């Protein structure tokens, strides 16, 4: 459903940060991307969502989503697709909420721009989504300004919004790294449920090999803007081919004589 073919990405005139990169994801597949800081994970997945920052540009290759070239999308087309067909969750997506409007008003308006329904129905839909994010006192949250919530609560509001329309593709960049372990587990399980129920494809970037392994069908290991290894998660974990993947695995903490993943 998503096909990345031979792309090269550059910021301004600097040396490309992603080079000749290929990746395919099938409908309903979950891919975890791991790799050291600066290896280009965020750059790669932002390019899929058409959200490269600054002077970032795909200078070569193509990205197709359900047989349409994403690189040719107009702003209007993006507005139609983003949030409904293809959603992105950033590490700090809670910070993208409008600071001077209450959560409820923003969430209801977001739903109404994408779906015809009454305000009351949109409100109910929003509260159901927040409930799934393990938030309590939901009416209270709906009635709060973003600054009245903790960072983790705002993040969960952002994740709830991204998942509302059961997108065909969900792209997540370190979505839960700022959350406590229990909340993280709940959100991971909501993402897996989205895949199981609605056949959503998911690409998740994470530094947590435990999360990567738990969620993914396939793991992609990146280094210096390239894939060093990819494949079935068990294969990657139990018989890593590249020295780099071995090093990554060695850096996973060992607890009670057992490795975490
Ligand atoms: N807005 C930008 N302008 C210029 N260069 C950038 C920009 N964003 C990222 N880069 C460069 O692109 C390279 C890859 O960065 P990227 O953020 O994609 O890495 P990452 O794998 O997501 O790292 P991390 O694990 O720390 O999030 C780095 O060398 C970085 O300096
Ligand atoms: Mg990153």
Short mmCIF file of C-alpha atoms and ligand atoms in Angstrom, two decimals:
data_model
loop_
_atom_site.label_atom_id
_atom_site.label_comp_id
_atom_site.label_asym_id
_atom_site.label_seq_id
_atom_site.Cartn_x
_atom_site.Cartn_y
_atom_site.Cartn_z
CA UNK A 1 0.00 0.00 0.00
CA UNK A 2 3.01 2.25 0.60
CA UNK A 3 5.94 1.98 -1.71
CA UNK A 4 9.10 4.00 -1.21
CA UNK A 5 11.33 3.71 -4.19
CA UNK A 6 14.90 4.82 -4.40
CA UNK A 7 14.45 8.12 -2.58
CA UNK A 8 17.18 10.55 -1.68
CA UNK A 9 16.49 13.38 0.78
CA UNK A 10 18.57 16.45 1.30
CA UNK A 11 18.38 19.50 3.58
CA UNK A 12 19.37 22.47 1.44
CA UNK A 13 22.66 21.79 -0.30
CA UNK A 14 24.03 19.55 2.42
CA UNK A 15 25.02 15.94 1.95
CA UNK A 16 21.89 13.76 1.58
CA UNK A 17 20.63 12.32 4.87
CA UNK A 18 18.64 9.54 3.18
CA UNK A 19 20.15 7.93 0.11
CA UNK A 20 18.69 5.51 -2.44
CA UNK A 21 16.19 4.26 0.08
CA UNK A 22 13.58 1.56 -0.61
CA UNK A 23 10.81 0.36 1.67
CA UNK A 24 7.49 -1.39 1.16
CA UNK A 25 4.65 -1.85 3.56
CA UNK A 26 1.57 -3.98 2.95
CA UNK A 27 -1.93 -3.22 4.15
CA UNK A 28 -2.22 -4.30 7.77
CA UNK A 29 1.51 -4.70 8.28
CA UNK A 30 3.41 -3.16 11.21
CA UNK A 31 6.99 -2.08 10.63
CA UNK A 32 9.27 -0.85 13.41
CA UNK A 33 12.19 1.33 12.45
CA UNK A 34 15.15 1.41 14.80
CA UNK A 35 18.56 2.99 14.50
CA UNK A 36 20.90 5.38 16.22
CA UNK A 37 20.22 9.06 16.68
CA UNK A 38 20.78 11.00 13.47
CA UNK A 39 20.37 7.97 11.20
CA UNK A 40 17.47 9.68 9.41
CA UNK A 41 14.41 7.97 10.87
CA UNK A 42 12.41 11.13 11.47
CA UNK A 43 13.45 12.56 8.11
CA UNK A 44 12.29 9.41 6.37
CA UNK A 45 8.88 9.23 7.95
CA UNK A 46 8.26 12.95 7.69
CA UNK A 47 8.87 12.64 3.96
CA UNK A 48 6.06 10.09 3.79
CA UNK A 49 3.64 12.50 5.45
CA UNK A 50 4.76 15.42 3.27
CA UNK A 51 6.06 17.22 6.34
CA UNK A 52 9.78 17.66 5.84
CA UNK A 53 10.96 20.66 7.87
CA UNK A 54 13.02 23.60 6.66
CA UNK A 55 14.87 23.05 3.44
CA UNK A 56 14.25 19.30 3.47
CA UNK A 57 13.38 17.91 0.05
CA UNK A 58 13.03 14.56 -1.67
CA UNK A 59 15.37 15.12 -4.59
CA UNK A 60 15.12 11.69 -6.16
CA UNK A 61 12.81 8.68 -6.27
CA UNK A 62 9.14 8.28 -5.52
CA UNK A 63 6.71 7.53 -2.71
CA UNK A 64 3.39 5.98 -3.68
CA UNK A 65 0.44 5.46 -1.38
CA UNK A 66 -2.38 3.30 -2.69
CA UNK A 67 -0.93 3.82 -6.17
CA UNK A 68 -0.86 7.62 -5.96
CA UNK A 69 2.38 9.56 -5.87
CA UNK A 70 2.50 11.42 -2.55
CA UNK A 71 5.25 13.70 -3.78
CA UNK A 72 2.83 15.33 -6.23
CA UNK A 73 0.08 16.00 -3.72
CA UNK A 74 -1.32 19.53 -3.56
CA UNK A 75 -1.97 21.16 -0.18
CA UNK A 76 -5.71 20.53 -0.70
CA UNK A 77 -5.13 16.87 -1.32
CA UNK A 78 -2.97 16.63 1.79
CA UNK A 79 -5.69 18.29 3.83
CA UNK A 80 -8.13 15.69 2.58
CA UNK A 81 -5.82 12.73 3.25
CA UNK A 82 -4.02 13.73 6.43
CA UNK A 83 -5.85 12.55 9.50
CA UNK A 84 -8.22 10.32 7.59
CA UNK A 85 -6.25 8.09 5.22
CA UNK A 86 -2.78 8.76 6.55
CA UNK A 87 -2.08 9.98 10.06
CA UNK A 88 1.11 10.98 11.75
CA UNK A 89 1.94 10.98 15.45
CA UNK A 90 4.97 12.97 16.51
CA UNK A 91 6.97 12.64 19.68
CA UNK A 92 5.49 15.93 20.86
CA UNK A 93 2.20 15.95 19.01
CA UNK A 94 0.51 17.35 22.11
CA UNK A 95 2.41 20.58 21.57
CA UNK A 96 0.66 21.08 18.25
CA UNK A 97 -2.64 21.74 19.93
CA UNK A 98 -3.84 25.30 19.78
CA UNK A 99 -2.84 26.78 23.17
CA UNK A 100 -5.72 29.20 23.42
CA UNK A 101 -8.60 26.84 22.70
CA UNK A 102 -10.06 24.19 24.92
CA UNK A 103 -9.37 20.54 24.05
CA UNK A 104 -13.05 19.77 23.50
CA UNK A 105 -13.59 22.64 21.06
CA UNK A 106 -10.49 21.66 19.06
CA UNK A 107 -11.26 17.98 18.98
CA UNK A 108 -14.90 18.53 17.96
CA UNK A 109 -13.89 20.95 15.23
CA UNK A 110 -11.25 18.51 13.98
CA UNK A 111 -13.85 15.75 13.73
CA UNK A 112 -16.39 18.00 12.00
CA UNK A 113 -13.93 19.08 9.32
CA UNK A 114 -13.60 15.45 8.27
CA UNK A 115 -17.03 14.00 8.93
CA UNK A 116 -20.64 15.15 8.71
CA UNK A 117 -22.32 14.70 12.08
CA UNK A 118 -23.86 16.74 14.85
CA UNK A 119 -21.73 18.52 17.45
CA UNK A 120 -23.08 16.19 20.09
CA UNK A 121 -22.04 13.12 18.08
CA UNK A 122 -18.60 14.61 17.48
CA UNK A 123 -18.25 15.32 21.20
CA UNK A 124 -19.14 11.72 22.02
CA UNK A 125 -16.72 10.42 19.44
CA UNK A 126 -13.94 12.56 20.92
CA UNK A 127 -14.61 11.35 24.46
CA UNK A 128 -14.59 7.72 23.33
CA UNK A 129 -11.19 8.23 21.75
CA UNK A 130 -9.81 9.88 24.88
CA UNK A 131 -11.14 7.04 26.97
CA UNK A 132 -9.15 4.56 24.88
CA UNK A 133 -6.01 6.51 25.71
CA UNK A 134 -6.45 5.64 29.37
CA UNK A 135 -7.35 9.18 30.30
CA UNK A 136 -9.71 9.73 33.20
CA UNK A 137 -11.98 12.68 34.04
CA UNK A 138 -12.56 13.04 30.34
CA UNK A 139 -15.20 15.75 30.52
CA UNK A 140 -12.76 17.72 32.60
CA UNK A 141 -10.08 17.29 29.95
CA UNK A 142 -12.46 18.33 27.19
CA UNK A 143 -13.07 21.48 29.18
CA UNK A 144 -9.38 22.28 29.72
CA UNK A 145 -6.86 24.35 27.84
CA UNK A 146 -3.75 22.46 26.70
CA UNK A 147 -1.55 24.17 29.31
CA UNK A 148 -3.77 22.80 32.06
CA UNK A 149 -2.80 19.24 31.13
CA UNK A 150 0.46 17.40 31.71
CA UNK A 151 2.76 16.72 28.75
CA UNK A 152 1.76 13.07 28.76
CA UNK A 153 -1.94 13.94 28.76
CA UNK A 154 -1.51 16.33 25.83
CA UNK A 155 0.42 13.66 23.97
CA UNK A 156 -2.44 11.23 24.45
CA UNK A 157 -4.93 13.80 23.16
CA UNK A 158 -2.75 14.14 20.04
CA UNK A 159 -2.59 10.38 19.60
CA UNK A 160 -6.36 10.08 20.09
CA UNK A 161 -6.92 12.66 17.34
CA UNK A 162 -4.56 10.87 14.95
CA UNK A 163 -6.39 7.58 15.47
CA UNK A 164 -9.95 8.91 15.32
CA UNK A 165 -10.56 8.25 11.64
CA UNK A 166 -8.93 4.83 11.53
CA UNK A 167 -6.41 5.80 8.90
CA UNK A 168 -5.15 3.29 6.35
CA UNK A 169 -1.62 4.21 7.35
CA UNK A 170 -0.43 5.41 10.74
CA UNK A 171 3.08 6.81 11.00
CA UNK A 172 4.44 7.29 14.50
CA UNK A 173 7.74 8.84 15.56
CA UNK A 174 8.63 7.92 19.13
CA UNK A 175 4.97 8.30 20.08
CA UNK A 176 5.18 7.03 23.63
CA UNK A 177 8.70 7.75 24.79
CA UNK A 178 7.55 10.51 27.13
CA UNK A 179 4.89 8.37 28.77
CA UNK A 180 5.04 6.08 31.79
CA UNK A 181 5.32 2.36 31.12
CA UNK A 182 1.68 1.48 31.86
CA UNK A 183 0.29 4.23 29.65
CA UNK A 184 2.78 3.34 26.96
CA UNK A 185 1.56 -0.27 27.02
CA UNK A 186 -2.06 0.86 26.75
CA UNK A 187 -1.35 3.06 23.75
CA UNK A 188 0.69 0.38 22.02
CA UNK A 189 -2.20 -2.03 22.49
CA UNK A 190 -4.61 0.55 21.02
CA UNK A 191 -2.39 0.83 17.98
CA UNK A 192 -2.30 -2.94 17.57
CA UNK A 193 -6.09 -3.05 17.95
CA UNK A 194 -6.38 -0.48 15.17
CA UNK A 195 -4.43 -2.82 12.92
CA UNK A 196 -6.32 -5.93 13.98
CA UNK A 197 -9.77 -4.36 13.58
CA UNK A 198 -9.29 -2.00 10.66
CA UNK A 199 -6.25 -3.41 8.92
CA UNK A 200 -4.30 -0.18 9.43
CA UNK A 201 -0.67 -0.31 8.34
CA UNK A 202 1.69 1.15 10.93
CA UNK A 203 5.23 2.45 10.71
CA UNK A 204 6.64 3.16 14.14
CA UNK A 205 10.01 4.66 14.94
CA UNK A 206 11.18 3.76 18.40
CA UNK A 207 14.35 3.60 20.46
CA UNK A 208 12.75 0.91 22.54
CA UNK A 209 13.61 -2.48 21.07
CA UNK A 210 11.05 -4.03 23.40
CA UNK A 211 8.27 -1.95 21.86
CA UNK A 212 9.67 -2.52 18.37
CA UNK A 213 9.66 -6.25 18.84
CA UNK A 214 6.32 -6.46 20.56
CA UNK A 215 4.51 -4.50 17.88
CA UNK A 216 6.20 -5.25 14.63
CA UNK A 217 5.84 -7.87 11.97
CA UNK A 218 9.01 -6.57 10.45
CA UNK A 219 11.95 -4.62 11.84
CA UNK A 220 14.01 -2.20 9.77
CA UNK A 221 17.41 -1.18 11.11
CA UNK A 222 18.76 2.13 9.83
CA UNK A 223 22.20 3.66 9.93
CA UNK A 224 23.48 6.77 8.16
CA UNK A 225 20.38 7.16 6.00
CA UNK A 226 20.38 3.58 4.76
CA UNK A 227 18.83 0.28 5.74
CA UNK A 228 21.47 -2.00 7.20
CA UNK A 229 19.09 -4.85 7.82
CA UNK A 230 15.39 -5.63 7.54
CA UNK A 231 13.14 -8.61 7.92
CA UNK A 232 10.95 -10.67 10.19
CA UNK A 233 11.47 -9.55 13.79
CA UNK A 234 12.45 -12.99 15.07
CA UNK A 235 15.05 -13.36 12.39
CA UNK A 236 16.53 -9.95 13.13
CA UNK A 237 16.59 -10.56 16.88
CA UNK A 238 17.87 -14.09 16.91
CA UNK A 239 20.26 -14.05 14.02
CA UNK A 240 21.22 -10.46 13.27
CA UNK A 241 23.47 -10.30 10.26
CA UNK A 242 25.07 -6.91 10.52
CA UNK A 243 27.51 -5.91 13.22
CA UNK A 244 25.48 -2.79 13.73
CA UNK A 245 22.31 -4.71 14.62
CA UNK A 246 24.34 -6.90 16.98
CA UNK A 247 25.62 -3.78 18.70
CA UNK A 248 22.08 -2.41 19.00
CA UNK A 249 20.93 -5.66 20.57
CA UNK A 250 23.89 -5.68 22.94
CA UNK A 251 22.85 -2.28 24.19
CA UNK A 252 19.50 -3.63 25.41
CA UNK A 253 19.59 -3.94 29.18
CA UNK A 254 19.88 -7.42 30.63
CA UNK A 255 17.60 -8.06 33.61
CA UNK A 256 17.87 -11.09 35.86
CA UNK A 257 20.12 -12.75 33.37
CA UNK A 258 17.63 -12.30 30.55
CA UNK A 259 17.60 -9.84 27.78
CA UNK A 260 14.59 -7.58 27.65
CA UNK A 261 13.59 -8.47 24.08
N1 LIG B 1 15.37 20.61 9.76
C1 LIG B 1 16.59 20.15 9.47
N2 LIG B 1 17.49 20.91 8.80
C2 LIG B 1 18.71 20.45 8.48
N3 LIG B 1 19.14 19.21 8.81
C3 LIG B 1 18.32 18.40 9.49
C4 LIG B 1 17.00 18.82 9.84
N4 LIG B 1 16.40 17.80 10.51
C5 LIG B 1 17.30 16.80 10.54
N5 LIG B 1 18.46 17.15 9.93
C6 LIG B 1 19.66 16.28 9.78
O1 LIG B 1 19.29 15.06 9.18
C7 LIG B 1 19.97 13.97 9.79
C8 LIG B 1 18.98 12.93 10.25
O2 LIG B 1 18.18 13.48 11.29
P1 LIG B 1 16.84 12.79 11.80
O3 LIG B 1 16.18 13.73 12.71
O4 LIG B 1 16.08 12.29 10.65
O5 LIG B 1 17.45 11.54 12.62
P2 LIG B 1 16.73 10.50 13.59
O6 LIG B 1 17.17 9.15 13.15
O7 LIG B 1 15.29 10.76 13.64
O8 LIG B 1 17.42 10.83 14.99
P3 LIG B 1 16.79 10.73 16.48
O9 LIG B 1 16.83 9.25 16.83
O10 LIG B 1 17.74 11.51 17.32
O11 LIG B 1 15.43 11.28 16.47
C9 LIG B 1 20.83 14.57 10.90
O12 LIG B 1 22.14 14.69 10.42
C10 LIG B 1 20.23 15.93 11.14
O13 LIG B 1 21.20 16.84 11.51
MG1 LIG B 2 13.99 11.34 15.18
#
